[in-house]
């Protein structure tokens, strides 16, 4: 049995652990199993909803904890029990929705296992998004901010599906308007997201390290996009996959191969064990 070097490895899911066609490569599956068998702790930290990520980590055979909603929610994989459930109260969600609508974009609001949207159900991009995450959105007629207030919804995040060429400008403007009160980030080339301030992936990595009694310097965190920046900076070894944004690569200690080339397997072999 190999001796461990970094005892906790935390990986983003989409664009990092899985391939572009949503598959888990056999070498990645094997590397994770071997690392766990040697006593390592492997955790997934994703922007996905809890109900979206739980089936995928169970498919991978993981136990222990999974981090969802950019770090806002932490759940037990086997039971589904929520250990940490952060979010934004209805007044804050309505404020965020108002700003997004002023900029001329539709809104997705996430509350527990439900998505509420003002994007028509026949929208091809919404349908594709629903297929990827395995969750169907509920269409809201009229002002979605008013709907949130009327139903007093406590929400984990708000997202905007946006054309790739419009993402940078929208991210910059929402950051200017909202970043003093909320976390504004990007998790994919067509998504801008707003979630609770400082309730991010970096805080989640620190939570996991404390929970398992592992010094933060003996942790690895890896990802591909701006929403992974806080955990790449927080971990003892921050990794950007080869397909990551330049911002994340510049902040990382190491740049691996791409998600389609088994980045997680490479990182486990390189940093998981003592040489």
PDB file of C-alpha atoms in Angstrom:
ATOM      1  CA  UNK A   1       0.000   0.000   0.000  1.00  0.00           C
ATOM      2  CA  UNK A   2       1.361   3.400  -0.969  1.00  0.00           C
ATOM      3  CA  UNK A   3       2.025   6.043   1.667  1.00  0.00           C
ATOM      4  CA  UNK A   4       0.103   9.261   1.330  1.00  0.00           C
ATOM      5  CA  UNK A   5       1.539  12.689   0.706  1.00  0.00           C
ATOM      6  CA  UNK A   6      -1.452  15.008   0.295  1.00  0.00           C
ATOM      7  CA  UNK A   7      -4.209  13.424   2.356  1.00  0.00           C
ATOM      8  CA  UNK A   8      -7.217  15.337   1.018  1.00  0.00           C
ATOM      9  CA  UNK A   9      -7.883  15.940  -2.669  1.00  0.00           C
ATOM     10  CA  UNK A  10     -10.855  18.099  -3.620  1.00  0.00           C
ATOM     11  CA  UNK A  11     -11.961  18.238  -7.247  1.00  0.00           C
ATOM     12  CA  UNK A  12     -14.430  20.257  -9.222  1.00  0.00           C
ATOM     13  CA  UNK A  13     -16.781  18.076 -11.278  1.00  0.00           C
ATOM     14  CA  UNK A  14     -17.773  19.543 -14.661  1.00  0.00           C
ATOM     15  CA  UNK A  15     -14.761  20.382 -16.792  1.00  0.00           C
ATOM     16  CA  UNK A  16     -12.402  18.769 -14.287  1.00  0.00           C
ATOM     17  CA  UNK A  17     -13.341  15.280 -13.094  1.00  0.00           C
ATOM     18  CA  UNK A  18     -15.613  14.395 -15.998  1.00  0.00           C
ATOM     19  CA  UNK A  19     -14.979  14.709 -19.719  1.00  0.00           C
ATOM     20  CA  UNK A  20     -16.712  17.173 -22.003  1.00  0.00           C
ATOM     21  CA  UNK A  21     -19.254  14.458 -22.858  1.00  0.00           C
ATOM     22  CA  UNK A  22     -20.064  13.915 -19.163  1.00  0.00           C
ATOM     23  CA  UNK A  23     -18.128  10.652 -18.767  1.00  0.00           C
ATOM     24  CA  UNK A  24     -15.854   9.455 -15.953  1.00  0.00           C
ATOM     25  CA  UNK A  25     -12.755   7.956 -17.549  1.00  0.00           C
ATOM     26  CA  UNK A  26     -11.802   4.448 -16.344  1.00  0.00           C
ATOM     27  CA  UNK A  27      -8.327   5.638 -15.315  1.00  0.00           C
ATOM     28  CA  UNK A  28      -9.864   8.422 -13.233  1.00  0.00           C
ATOM     29  CA  UNK A  29     -12.267   6.011 -11.555  1.00  0.00           C
ATOM     30  CA  UNK A  30      -9.397   3.604 -10.801  1.00  0.00           C
ATOM     31  CA  UNK A  31      -7.066   6.324  -9.497  1.00  0.00           C
ATOM     32  CA  UNK A  32      -9.712   7.638  -7.100  1.00  0.00           C
ATOM     33  CA  UNK A  33     -10.476   4.140  -5.777  1.00  0.00           C
ATOM     34  CA  UNK A  34      -6.790   3.342  -5.230  1.00  0.00           C
ATOM     35  CA  UNK A  35      -6.205   6.654  -3.442  1.00  0.00           C
ATOM     36  CA  UNK A  36      -9.147   6.035  -1.105  1.00  0.00           C
ATOM     37  CA  UNK A  37      -8.039   2.445  -0.487  1.00  0.00           C
ATOM     38  CA  UNK A  38      -4.694   3.836   0.679  1.00  0.00           C
ATOM     39  CA  UNK A  39      -6.460   6.045   3.208  1.00  0.00           C
ATOM     40  CA  UNK A  40      -6.826   9.252   1.218  1.00  0.00           C
ATOM     41  CA  UNK A  41      -9.938  11.396   1.281  1.00  0.00           C
ATOM     42  CA  UNK A  42     -11.314  12.405  -2.105  1.00  0.00           C
ATOM     43  CA  UNK A  43     -14.166  14.911  -2.300  1.00  0.00           C
ATOM     44  CA  UNK A  44     -16.095  16.628  -5.072  1.00  0.00           C
ATOM     45  CA  UNK A  45     -16.774  20.359  -4.776  1.00  0.00           C
ATOM     46  CA  UNK A  46     -19.131  21.617  -7.473  1.00  0.00           C
ATOM     47  CA  UNK A  47     -21.458  24.424  -8.449  1.00  0.00           C
ATOM     48  CA  UNK A  48     -24.143  21.852  -9.228  1.00  0.00           C
ATOM     49  CA  UNK A  49     -27.287  21.453  -7.158  1.00  0.00           C
ATOM     50  CA  UNK A  50     -27.149  18.849  -4.402  1.00  0.00           C
ATOM     51  CA  UNK A  51     -29.742  16.648  -6.114  1.00  0.00           C
ATOM     52  CA  UNK A  52     -27.746  16.855  -9.359  1.00  0.00           C
ATOM     53  CA  UNK A  53     -24.352  15.865  -7.950  1.00  0.00           C
ATOM     54  CA  UNK A  54     -25.422  13.146  -5.485  1.00  0.00           C
ATOM     55  CA  UNK A  55     -26.243  10.529  -8.178  1.00  0.00           C
ATOM     56  CA  UNK A  56     -22.921  11.191  -9.930  1.00  0.00           C
ATOM     57  CA  UNK A  57     -20.714  10.808  -6.836  1.00  0.00           C
ATOM     58  CA  UNK A  58     -22.661   7.709  -5.803  1.00  0.00           C
ATOM     59  CA  UNK A  59     -22.065   6.341  -9.309  1.00  0.00           C
ATOM     60  CA  UNK A  60     -18.363   6.937  -8.674  1.00  0.00           C
ATOM     61  CA  UNK A  61     -18.601   4.931  -5.441  1.00  0.00           C
ATOM     62  CA  UNK A  62     -17.706   7.862  -3.203  1.00  0.00           C
ATOM     63  CA  UNK A  63     -18.754   8.063   0.435  1.00  0.00           C
ATOM     64  CA  UNK A  64     -18.314  10.810   2.989  1.00  0.00           C
ATOM     65  CA  UNK A  65     -19.144  14.388   2.042  1.00  0.00           C
ATOM     66  CA  UNK A  66     -19.913  16.249  -1.171  1.00  0.00           C
ATOM     67  CA  UNK A  67     -19.915  20.022  -1.634  1.00  0.00           C
ATOM     68  CA  UNK A  68     -22.629  21.523  -3.833  1.00  0.00           C
ATOM     69  CA  UNK A  69     -23.796  24.980  -4.858  1.00  0.00           C
ATOM     70  CA  UNK A  70     -20.267  26.513  -4.974  1.00  0.00           C
ATOM     71  CA  UNK A  71     -19.670  25.627  -1.317  1.00  0.00           C
ATOM     72  CA  UNK A  72     -23.015  26.807   0.014  1.00  0.00           C
ATOM     73  CA  UNK A  73     -24.262  23.267   0.714  1.00  0.00           C
ATOM     74  CA  UNK A  74     -22.375  20.285   2.154  1.00  0.00           C
ATOM     75  CA  UNK A  75     -24.120  16.905   2.290  1.00  0.00           C
ATOM     76  CA  UNK A  76     -23.479  13.323   3.342  1.00  0.00           C
ATOM     77  CA  UNK A  77     -23.296  11.226   0.193  1.00  0.00           C
ATOM     78  CA  UNK A  78     -24.879   8.014   1.473  1.00  0.00           C
ATOM     79  CA  UNK A  79     -27.813   9.476   3.407  1.00  0.00           C
ATOM     80  CA  UNK A  80     -28.223  12.769   1.565  1.00  0.00           C
ATOM     81  CA  UNK A  81     -28.355  14.541   4.934  1.00  0.00           C
ATOM     82  CA  UNK A  82     -27.450  18.228   4.724  1.00  0.00           C
ATOM     83  CA  UNK A  83     -24.667  19.269   7.094  1.00  0.00           C
ATOM     84  CA  UNK A  84     -24.425  22.859   5.920  1.00  0.00           C
ATOM     85  CA  UNK A  85     -27.123  24.798   4.105  1.00  0.00           C
ATOM     86  CA  UNK A  86     -26.344  28.407   3.286  1.00  0.00           C
ATOM     87  CA  UNK A  87     -28.225  30.709   0.983  1.00  0.00           C
ATOM     88  CA  UNK A  88     -29.749  34.108   0.315  1.00  0.00           C
ATOM     89  CA  UNK A  89     -33.073  35.248   1.751  1.00  0.00           C
ATOM     90  CA  UNK A  90     -35.888  36.322  -0.541  1.00  0.00           C
ATOM     91  CA  UNK A  91     -35.209  40.069  -0.319  1.00  0.00           C
ATOM     92  CA  UNK A  92     -31.617  39.582  -1.464  1.00  0.00           C
ATOM     93  CA  UNK A  93     -32.660  37.225  -4.262  1.00  0.00           C
ATOM     94  CA  UNK A  94     -35.197  39.762  -5.492  1.00  0.00           C
ATOM     95  CA  UNK A  95     -32.492  42.460  -5.503  1.00  0.00           C
ATOM     96  CA  UNK A  96     -30.207  40.231  -7.582  1.00  0.00           C
ATOM     97  CA  UNK A  97     -33.025  39.373  -9.997  1.00  0.00           C
ATOM     98  CA  UNK A  98     -33.867  43.062 -10.439  1.00  0.00           C
ATOM     99  CA  UNK A  99     -30.265  43.855 -11.385  1.00  0.00           C
ATOM    100  CA  UNK A 100     -30.117  40.991 -13.870  1.00  0.00           C
ATOM    101  CA  UNK A 101     -33.411  41.988 -15.492  1.00  0.00           C
ATOM    102  CA  UNK A 102     -32.215  45.604 -15.758  1.00  0.00           C
ATOM    103  CA  UNK A 103     -29.327  44.249 -17.833  1.00  0.00           C
ATOM    104  CA  UNK A 104     -31.756  42.444 -20.120  1.00  0.00           C
ATOM    105  CA  UNK A 105     -31.137  38.824 -19.198  1.00  0.00           C
ATOM    106  CA  UNK A 106     -33.365  35.928 -18.066  1.00  0.00           C
ATOM    107  CA  UNK A 107     -32.868  34.427 -14.628  1.00  0.00           C
ATOM    108  CA  UNK A 108     -32.560  30.992 -13.049  1.00  0.00           C
ATOM    109  CA  UNK A 109     -33.181  30.856  -9.281  1.00  0.00           C
ATOM    110  CA  UNK A 110     -32.119  27.767  -7.302  1.00  0.00           C
ATOM    111  CA  UNK A 111     -33.868  26.821  -4.074  1.00  0.00           C
ATOM    112  CA  UNK A 112     -32.970  23.430  -2.613  1.00  0.00           C
ATOM    113  CA  UNK A 113     -33.887  20.842  -5.237  1.00  0.00           C
ATOM    114  CA  UNK A 114     -35.899  23.277  -7.355  1.00  0.00           C
ATOM    115  CA  UNK A 115     -34.990  25.654 -10.197  1.00  0.00           C
ATOM    116  CA  UNK A 116     -37.295  28.512 -11.103  1.00  0.00           C
ATOM    117  CA  UNK A 117     -36.752  30.256 -14.421  1.00  0.00           C
ATOM    118  CA  UNK A 118     -38.297  32.842 -16.702  1.00  0.00           C
ATOM    119  CA  UNK A 119     -36.692  31.195 -19.733  1.00  0.00           C
ATOM    120  CA  UNK A 120     -39.380  29.521 -21.899  1.00  0.00           C
ATOM    121  CA  UNK A 121     -39.301  25.736 -21.627  1.00  0.00           C
ATOM    122  CA  UNK A 122     -38.726  25.284 -25.366  1.00  0.00           C
ATOM    123  CA  UNK A 123     -35.435  27.220 -25.237  1.00  0.00           C
ATOM    124  CA  UNK A 124     -32.769  24.923 -26.698  1.00  0.00           C
ATOM    125  CA  UNK A 125     -30.031  26.096 -24.330  1.00  0.00           C
ATOM    126  CA  UNK A 126     -32.198  25.577 -21.268  1.00  0.00           C
ATOM    127  CA  UNK A 127     -33.152  22.097 -22.463  1.00  0.00           C
ATOM    128  CA  UNK A 128     -29.500  21.182 -22.931  1.00  0.00           C
ATOM    129  CA  UNK A 129     -28.643  22.535 -19.495  1.00  0.00           C
ATOM    130  CA  UNK A 130     -31.472  20.498 -17.931  1.00  0.00           C
ATOM    131  CA  UNK A 131     -30.179  17.364 -19.654  1.00  0.00           C
ATOM    132  CA  UNK A 132     -26.662  17.888 -18.276  1.00  0.00           C
ATOM    133  CA  UNK A 133     -27.686  18.471 -14.660  1.00  0.00           C
ATOM    134  CA  UNK A 134     -30.610  16.036 -14.693  1.00  0.00           C
ATOM    135  CA  UNK A 135     -33.090  18.547 -13.247  1.00  0.00           C
ATOM    136  CA  UNK A 136     -36.089  20.188 -14.945  1.00  0.00           C
ATOM    137  CA  UNK A 137     -36.732  23.878 -14.283  1.00  0.00           C
ATOM    138  CA  UNK A 138     -40.087  25.336 -13.249  1.00  0.00           C
ATOM    139  CA  UNK A 139     -41.238  28.163 -15.526  1.00  0.00           C
ATOM    140  CA  UNK A 140     -42.338  31.359 -13.771  1.00  0.00           C
ATOM    141  CA  UNK A 141     -44.734  33.668 -15.578  1.00  0.00           C
ATOM    142  CA  UNK A 142     -44.133  37.362 -14.908  1.00  0.00           C
ATOM    143  CA  UNK A 143     -41.583  38.973 -12.598  1.00  0.00           C
ATOM    144  CA  UNK A 144     -39.416  36.275 -11.054  1.00  0.00           C
ATOM    145  CA  UNK A 145     -38.241  38.560  -8.236  1.00  0.00           C
ATOM    146  CA  UNK A 146     -41.850  39.125  -7.190  1.00  0.00           C
ATOM    147  CA  UNK A 147     -42.404  35.360  -7.313  1.00  0.00           C
ATOM    148  CA  UNK A 148     -39.461  34.829  -4.950  1.00  0.00           C
ATOM    149  CA  UNK A 149     -40.773  37.454  -2.509  1.00  0.00           C
ATOM    150  CA  UNK A 150     -44.343  36.138  -2.608  1.00  0.00           C
ATOM    151  CA  UNK A 151     -43.176  32.608  -1.804  1.00  0.00           C
ATOM    152  CA  UNK A 152     -40.488  33.745   0.659  1.00  0.00           C
ATOM    153  CA  UNK A 153     -37.879  31.547  -1.040  1.00  0.00           C
ATOM    154  CA  UNK A 154     -34.469  30.872   0.504  1.00  0.00           C
ATOM    155  CA  UNK A 155     -32.132  30.312  -2.432  1.00  0.00           C
ATOM    156  CA  UNK A 156     -28.633  28.907  -2.814  1.00  0.00           C
ATOM    157  CA  UNK A 157     -27.724  30.713  -6.035  1.00  0.00           C
ATOM    158  CA  UNK A 158     -28.954  32.673  -9.036  1.00  0.00           C
ATOM    159  CA  UNK A 159     -27.565  32.043 -12.513  1.00  0.00           C
ATOM    160  CA  UNK A 160     -27.743  33.576 -15.959  1.00  0.00           C
ATOM    161  CA  UNK A 161     -27.427  31.489 -19.116  1.00  0.00           C
ATOM    162  CA  UNK A 162     -25.615  33.839 -21.482  1.00  0.00           C
ATOM    163  CA  UNK A 163     -24.029  33.763 -24.921  1.00  0.00           C
ATOM    164  CA  UNK A 164     -20.314  33.073 -24.597  1.00  0.00           C
ATOM    165  CA  UNK A 165     -19.358  36.384 -26.203  1.00  0.00           C
ATOM    166  CA  UNK A 166     -21.508  38.284 -23.668  1.00  0.00           C
ATOM    167  CA  UNK A 167     -20.226  36.555 -20.531  1.00  0.00           C
ATOM    168  CA  UNK A 168     -17.252  38.807 -19.728  1.00  0.00           C
ATOM    169  CA  UNK A 169     -19.251  42.042 -19.938  1.00  0.00           C
ATOM    170  CA  UNK A 170     -22.116  40.661 -17.846  1.00  0.00           C
ATOM    171  CA  UNK A 171     -19.736  39.277 -15.236  1.00  0.00           C
ATOM    172  CA  UNK A 172     -17.945  42.627 -14.984  1.00  0.00           C
ATOM    173  CA  UNK A 173     -21.168  44.629 -14.638  1.00  0.00           C
ATOM    174  CA  UNK A 174     -22.757  42.304 -12.071  1.00  0.00           C
ATOM    175  CA  UNK A 175     -19.506  42.300 -10.107  1.00  0.00           C
ATOM    176  CA  UNK A 176     -19.562  46.106 -10.091  1.00  0.00           C
ATOM    177  CA  UNK A 177     -23.150  46.153  -8.868  1.00  0.00           C
ATOM    178  CA  UNK A 178     -23.229  43.232  -6.456  1.00  0.00           C
ATOM    179  CA  UNK A 179     -19.781  42.012  -5.346  1.00  0.00           C
ATOM    180  CA  UNK A 180     -19.822  44.004  -2.099  1.00  0.00           C
ATOM    181  CA  UNK A 181     -22.784  41.884  -0.916  1.00  0.00           C
ATOM    182  CA  UNK A 182     -22.669  38.665  -2.957  1.00  0.00           C
ATOM    183  CA  UNK A 183     -20.202  36.360  -4.659  1.00  0.00           C
ATOM    184  CA  UNK A 184     -20.299  36.814  -8.450  1.00  0.00           C
ATOM    185  CA  UNK A 185     -18.495  34.174 -10.494  1.00  0.00           C
ATOM    186  CA  UNK A 186     -18.463  32.031 -13.649  1.00  0.00           C
ATOM    187  CA  UNK A 187     -18.637  28.244 -13.671  1.00  0.00           C
ATOM    188  CA  UNK A 188     -18.822  27.600 -17.422  1.00  0.00           C
ATOM    189  CA  UNK A 189     -18.414  29.525 -20.662  1.00  0.00           C
ATOM    190  CA  UNK A 190     -22.142  30.288 -20.773  1.00  0.00           C
ATOM    191  CA  UNK A 191     -22.909  30.853 -17.078  1.00  0.00           C
ATOM    192  CA  UNK A 192     -22.614  33.775 -14.683  1.00  0.00           C
ATOM    193  CA  UNK A 193     -23.570  32.954 -11.085  1.00  0.00           C
ATOM    194  CA  UNK A 194     -24.427  34.863  -7.917  1.00  0.00           C
ATOM    195  CA  UNK A 195     -24.250  33.163  -4.518  1.00  0.00           C
ATOM    196  CA  UNK A 196     -23.725  34.061  -0.835  1.00  0.00           C
ATOM    197  CA  UNK A 197     -20.657  36.184  -0.128  1.00  0.00           C
ATOM    198  CA  UNK A 198     -17.650  34.202   1.165  1.00  0.00           C
ATOM    199  CA  UNK A 199     -19.691  30.971   1.156  1.00  0.00           C
ATOM    200  CA  UNK A 200     -17.470  29.637  -1.611  1.00  0.00           C
ATOM    201  CA  UNK A 201     -15.378  26.633  -2.586  1.00  0.00           C
ATOM    202  CA  UNK A 202     -12.337  27.933  -0.708  1.00  0.00           C
ATOM    203  CA  UNK A 203     -14.316  28.026   2.531  1.00  0.00           C
ATOM    204  CA  UNK A 204     -15.578  24.513   1.742  1.00  0.00           C
ATOM    205  CA  UNK A 205     -12.035  23.137   1.368  1.00  0.00           C
ATOM    206  CA  UNK A 206     -11.127  24.624   4.747  1.00  0.00           C
ATOM    207  CA  UNK A 207     -14.302  23.088   6.221  1.00  0.00           C
ATOM    208  CA  UNK A 208     -13.377  19.652   4.883  1.00  0.00           C
ATOM    209  CA  UNK A 209      -9.766  19.922   6.095  1.00  0.00           C
ATOM    210  CA  UNK A 210     -10.960  20.861   9.599  1.00  0.00           C
ATOM    211  CA  UNK A 211     -13.635  18.149   9.558  1.00  0.00           C
ATOM    212  CA  UNK A 212     -11.111  15.425   8.756  1.00  0.00           C
ATOM    213  CA  UNK A 213      -8.257  16.870  10.829  1.00  0.00           C
ATOM    214  CA  UNK A 214      -5.972  17.429   7.842  1.00  0.00           C
ATOM    215  CA  UNK A 215      -3.589  20.415   7.768  1.00  0.00           C
ATOM    216  CA  UNK A 216      -4.566  22.753   4.928  1.00  0.00           C
ATOM    217  CA  UNK A 217      -1.031  22.481   3.520  1.00  0.00           C
ATOM    218  CA  UNK A 218      -1.701  18.760   2.954  1.00  0.00           C
ATOM    219  CA  UNK A 219      -4.711  19.399   0.733  1.00  0.00           C
ATOM    220  CA  UNK A 220      -5.025  19.560  -3.054  1.00  0.00           C
ATOM    221  CA  UNK A 221      -7.813  21.443  -4.836  1.00  0.00           C
ATOM    222  CA  UNK A 222      -8.302  21.356  -8.589  1.00  0.00           C
ATOM    223  CA  UNK A 223     -10.658  22.999 -11.044  1.00  0.00           C
ATOM    224  CA  UNK A 224     -11.180  24.675 -14.396  1.00  0.00           C
ATOM    225  CA  UNK A 225     -13.048  27.938 -13.965  1.00  0.00           C
ATOM    226  CA  UNK A 226     -13.361  31.174 -12.017  1.00  0.00           C
ATOM    227  CA  UNK A 227     -15.610  29.601  -9.380  1.00  0.00           C
ATOM    228  CA  UNK A 228     -12.691  27.300  -8.484  1.00  0.00           C
ATOM    229  CA  UNK A 229     -10.298  30.177  -7.806  1.00  0.00           C
ATOM    230  CA  UNK A 230     -10.992  30.426  -4.077  1.00  0.00           C
ATOM    231  CA  UNK A 231     -10.286  26.735  -3.433  1.00  0.00           C
ATOM    232  CA  UNK A 232      -7.213  26.633  -5.657  1.00  0.00           C
ATOM    233  CA  UNK A 233      -5.848  29.517  -3.577  1.00  0.00           C
ATOM    234  CA  UNK A 234      -6.945  27.988  -0.252  1.00  0.00           C
ATOM    235  CA  UNK A 235      -5.407  24.522  -0.716  1.00  0.00           C
ATOM    236  CA  UNK A 236      -1.822  23.612  -0.031  1.00  0.00           C
ATOM    237  CA  UNK A 237      -1.519  22.580  -3.675  1.00  0.00           C
ATOM    238  CA  UNK A 238      -3.748  24.413  -6.124  1.00  0.00           C
ATOM    239  CA  UNK A 239      -4.183  22.772  -9.530  1.00  0.00           C
ATOM    240  CA  UNK A 240      -5.687  24.088 -12.746  1.00  0.00           C
ATOM    241  CA  UNK A 241      -6.575  21.514 -15.370  1.00  0.00           C
ATOM    242  CA  UNK A 242      -5.184  22.014 -18.873  1.00  0.00           C
ATOM    243  CA  UNK A 243      -8.541  23.285 -20.160  1.00  0.00           C
ATOM    244  CA  UNK A 244      -8.885  25.850 -17.343  1.00  0.00           C
ATOM    245  CA  UNK A 245      -9.235  29.589 -17.790  1.00  0.00           C
ATOM    246  CA  UNK A 246      -6.022  31.601 -17.891  1.00  0.00           C
ATOM    247  CA  UNK A 247      -7.003  33.303 -14.622  1.00  0.00           C
ATOM    248  CA  UNK A 248      -7.088  29.968 -12.831  1.00  0.00           C
ATOM    249  CA  UNK A 249      -3.878  28.735 -14.458  1.00  0.00           C
ATOM    250  CA  UNK A 250      -2.068  31.881 -13.333  1.00  0.00           C
ATOM    251  CA  UNK A 251      -3.203  31.328  -9.743  1.00  0.00           C
ATOM    252  CA  UNK A 252      -2.387  27.599  -9.603  1.00  0.00           C
ATOM    253  CA  UNK A 253       0.743  25.888  -8.322  1.00  0.00           C
ATOM    254  CA  UNK A 254       0.469  23.266 -11.070  1.00  0.00           C
ATOM    255  CA  UNK A 255      -1.280  22.934 -14.428  1.00  0.00           C
ATOM    256  CA  UNK A 256      -2.297  19.367 -15.278  1.00  0.00           C
ATOM    257  CA  UNK A 257      -3.496  17.718 -18.464  1.00  0.00           C
ATOM    258  CA  UNK A 258      -7.086  18.422 -19.521  1.00  0.00           C
ATOM    259  CA  UNK A 259     -10.259  16.854 -18.158  1.00  0.00           C
ATOM    260  CA  UNK A 260     -10.497  14.788 -21.352  1.00  0.00           C
ATOM    261  CA  UNK A 261      -7.014  13.391 -20.702  1.00  0.00           C
ATOM    262  CA  UNK A 262      -7.623  12.192 -17.141  1.00  0.00           C
ATOM    263  CA  UNK A 263      -6.470  15.217 -15.141  1.00  0.00           C
ATOM    264  CA  UNK A 264      -7.711  13.815 -11.830  1.00  0.00           C
ATOM    265  CA  UNK A 265      -5.760  10.580 -12.313  1.00  0.00           C
ATOM    266  CA  UNK A 266      -2.583  12.530 -13.124  1.00  0.00           C
ATOM    267  CA  UNK A 267      -2.953  14.733 -10.045  1.00  0.00           C
ATOM    268  CA  UNK A 268      -3.593  11.787  -7.713  1.00  0.00           C
ATOM    269  CA  UNK A 269      -0.475   9.986  -8.955  1.00  0.00           C
ATOM    270  CA  UNK A 270       1.669  13.133  -8.823  1.00  0.00           C
ATOM    271  CA  UNK A 271       0.616  14.540  -5.452  1.00  0.00           C
ATOM    272  CA  UNK A 272      -1.362  11.863  -3.646  1.00  0.00           C
ATOM    273  CA  UNK A 273       1.544   9.639  -2.671  1.00  0.00           C
ATOM    274  CA  UNK A 274       5.040   9.936  -1.289  1.00  0.00           C
ATOM    275  CA  UNK A 275       7.641   9.205  -3.943  1.00  0.00           C
TER     276      UNK A 275
END
